Amino acid sequence: MPLLRRAVSALALTSVALVAAACTPAPQTEPEAVAGGTLVYATGDAEPTCLDPHVGGNYPQGLISTQYLEPLFGRDADGEIVPWLAESGEASEDGLTWDIALRDDITFTDGTPFDAEAVKVNIEHLQDPDTASSTGYLSVEQVEEVEVVDETNVRLHLSTPKSALLEVLSQQWSAMQSPAGIERGMDENCQAPIGTGPFIVESWAPQQSVTLVRNDDYVPTNPEIDHEGAAHLERIEWRFIPDAATRQSALASGEVHVIDNPLPADIAAAESQSLGHIDAPRPAAANRIELNSAQAPFDDALVREAFIRAADPSPGIETLFAGTASRSYSALSSAEPFALSDEELFRTDPDEAESLLDEAGWTERADDGTRMKDGERLAVRFPVSTNQSTAAEQSLFEQIQSNTAAVGFDVELQPTDLSTWYGALAAHEYEAVSAPYTTVGPDVLRILYHSDGTVPAPSGYFANNAQLTDPELDALLEDALATTDDAERQQLYTDAQRIILDSFTVLPLYDQQNHFLTNQVTGVGTLHTISTPTFVNAQLTE
Amino acid sequence: MTTLKWLAAKLAAAIGVVWLVATLVFFALRASGDPLEAILGGPGSQASEESVRAAVEAYALDQPLVSQYLLQLRDIATLQLGDSFARRQPVADLLWAALPSTLLLAAIALVLAWILAVAGAVVQSVSRGRFGRAVGSVMRALEVVASVVPQFWLGAVLIMIFASSAGWLPATSTGNDPASLAMPVVTLAIPIAGFLSQVSRDALDTADIAPFATSARARGASELRVLLRHTLRHASLPAISLSGWAFGSLLSGAVVVEVLFARPGLGRLLQQAALARDVPVVIGAVVIVALMYVVVVIATDALELVVDPRLRRAARARRAPDVAVGS
């Protein structure tokens, strides 16, 4: 039903868009930016259960906390780490000690000074089991001790080297909060975390909105701020509008100024409706299908290659996403500087797929055309999380199902809710799966493809869905994490990606989609870390 | 049967319904997923061993399922709804915050559905001649369409027309502002109105040719008087008894409408909690909905007794009415 509903609304909106396009008035002069005012943001992501991204740690928390919490480091447009609340970060020769120098001119919005002690409190907060941090915890997992050297210097002592430390510290999920705010306890801190960002959490009306007010004393740490002092906007009203068509209507009618998660058709129509469009793909992993190499039939590399030769996702991506998503040939996001892309490896060739399957011994045929071997059907269970996969993506999977059926695969798409989906993965009841993963930096490859990732976390979760257990790959990923030399690191990640792509366990599809549409506002940007929007330069227009 | 006995029987049935609902929800949720996920920041959480251990202890998840179920029943019986797994706030607070908005929506929608239904039935009943027959067929077709139209579609179309294109109404709904209530209320009311209208029109048609209407006309009563004094009252009976059902269907429709119009409320709370497997919130919300439903059904039963003296007499005589006697 949600699929049908989305389809109906998309269809309905497209027709409205066409009508609107037909009667667009003559182009007007560039609208004037105004000072102050309230920007209304409408998110389609889930409403956070806690506004402190240390608790849990998912993308919706990353989105909103970008407005009031800032991390120690950030990234520039080229993917280079740049200091934010920190001045610099240096690793020792053995990679086990990190010296981080801090700015001395920053104060949290409750008046607490930002200093070395605050960094210590934050890292310990992330590591405290009572915080139940999942994402932020991973970034400081290897930190054994936080040593306060003096007011503006901290030294992190690690149990194992971690070259990705500054990258993961740049994530919103390990951003810095006022120690006094944390001290209030989780209940209060979840309602209104206290940071150093351009805005301050004023109030939260559940299911409705979070009200943010300008931090008048904001000291710019974001290097991309284009003016002196505080943000232009006076307030931000952060609204939760779960239905995509409703969000789009609210944007078109001027009720809200910025929306996230727009439908592909709405993105395509944005220009003709004079709406702004920001395409900010999420970093780390690309959206991809992973083939479970730990059990039949994909424990046979020939069968995996055959699947990839037959899948042919490109035409589907082009049409279903209305030209708003580009095909990826890499395990990593195009936002990652170290991403290795290999178009030739993923070429479509159904004839080759047929001969590969013949070679692998799947030569018999069932009545419905499915290939058989020793009485076994060439069946592929493909659980699909309807919470994570958009309508367009689900349609793409249906096309892949049909394309691979032509060479004899029987792909069974299993649409489920998120919990059931994780349940199927944990029980290894899948041969193919598409799982998003957002973090910062190429170390995501270790999370997704190191053999350690086949062992479930205490909560039952494991990330290595391809079930790759390759000692050579493990070694490359570990060495890449340990090295402090950038060139060497890049070489190691390139070699690791070569192994991953050549294994045919990964079929890259496209970058993790992250689009924003805007109306009557200028200066909206996105961070180069997890691609969340920032309104530090934003101004409403008349 | 005395009023007290009648009430006691109804209450016993109500408790039975709530127990059944709570039991079904508890086992359905626990059979299909691990509540740990909700506690530890959603599915796929990479929570550490310590966090898992702390959560298991805090929520008694290490105890056998039957003990957990009995604990849950005890809590419901004493109206202690516990804390939300995901939000770590008391469930009662969450429900209390969400309830007024949904009740307001459902109540206005029910009133509007009634007005539309009665108006529709009356228009058809008073339309005479060839034109009247044409009006009747159009109305009957409209009733059918109204009662089967999917609410998510109806709502999306309304948003497109009145928010996107015309810009007259906000696409989203909050609070008691009439402008923001208009579209959600209409979306909820139309299918119910279509259904109530069909039922009351049938009853009105039956009453219109009943002996009491004929005799009233013979005494010289005007058509309007016959309608207001005699037939409408008769026709409202099945619709009154259906209002209990209608209220239940309004509450379930609230899930669709609240998500569509981004309106805070019980329906959206329930939907979010169900997706997150937030067991205490789902059980709390479902128990409250079941309670309200039962209360409304009892109220409509009582209202029927008030409107229809025959039922009162029958209840006193402890037997079913044998013939329909004119008023």
Coordinates of C-alpha atoms in Angstrom, one line a residue, chain A residues 4 32 49 61 127 136 141 194 260 270 274 289 301 334 336 361 366 413 422 451 479:
Chain A
L4 CA 0.9 2.3 -4.3
E32 CA 16.3 40.1 -2.7
T49 CA 13.9 9.8 19.5
Q61 CA 20.1 12.8 14.3
Q127 CA 32.1 5.2 25.5
G136 CA 29.7 7.6 17.6
E141 CA 36.2 2.5 20.1
I194 CA 24.0 22.1 24.1
D260 CA 14.9 16.6 2.1
A270 CA 12.2 21.4 -9.7
S274 CA 11.8 27.6 -10.0
I289 CA 23.7 -5.1 -4.1
A301 CA 32.3 -16.9 -8.3
S334 CA 31.8 9.4 -5.5
E336 CA 35.3 9.7 -1.5
G361 CA 27.0 -26.6 -13.9
A366 CA 12.8 -26.1 -14.8
L413 CA 12.2 -10.2 -3.7
Y422 CA 17.7 -7.3 9.8
S451 CA 36.1 -10.8 7.9
D479 CA 47.4 -1.9 7.1

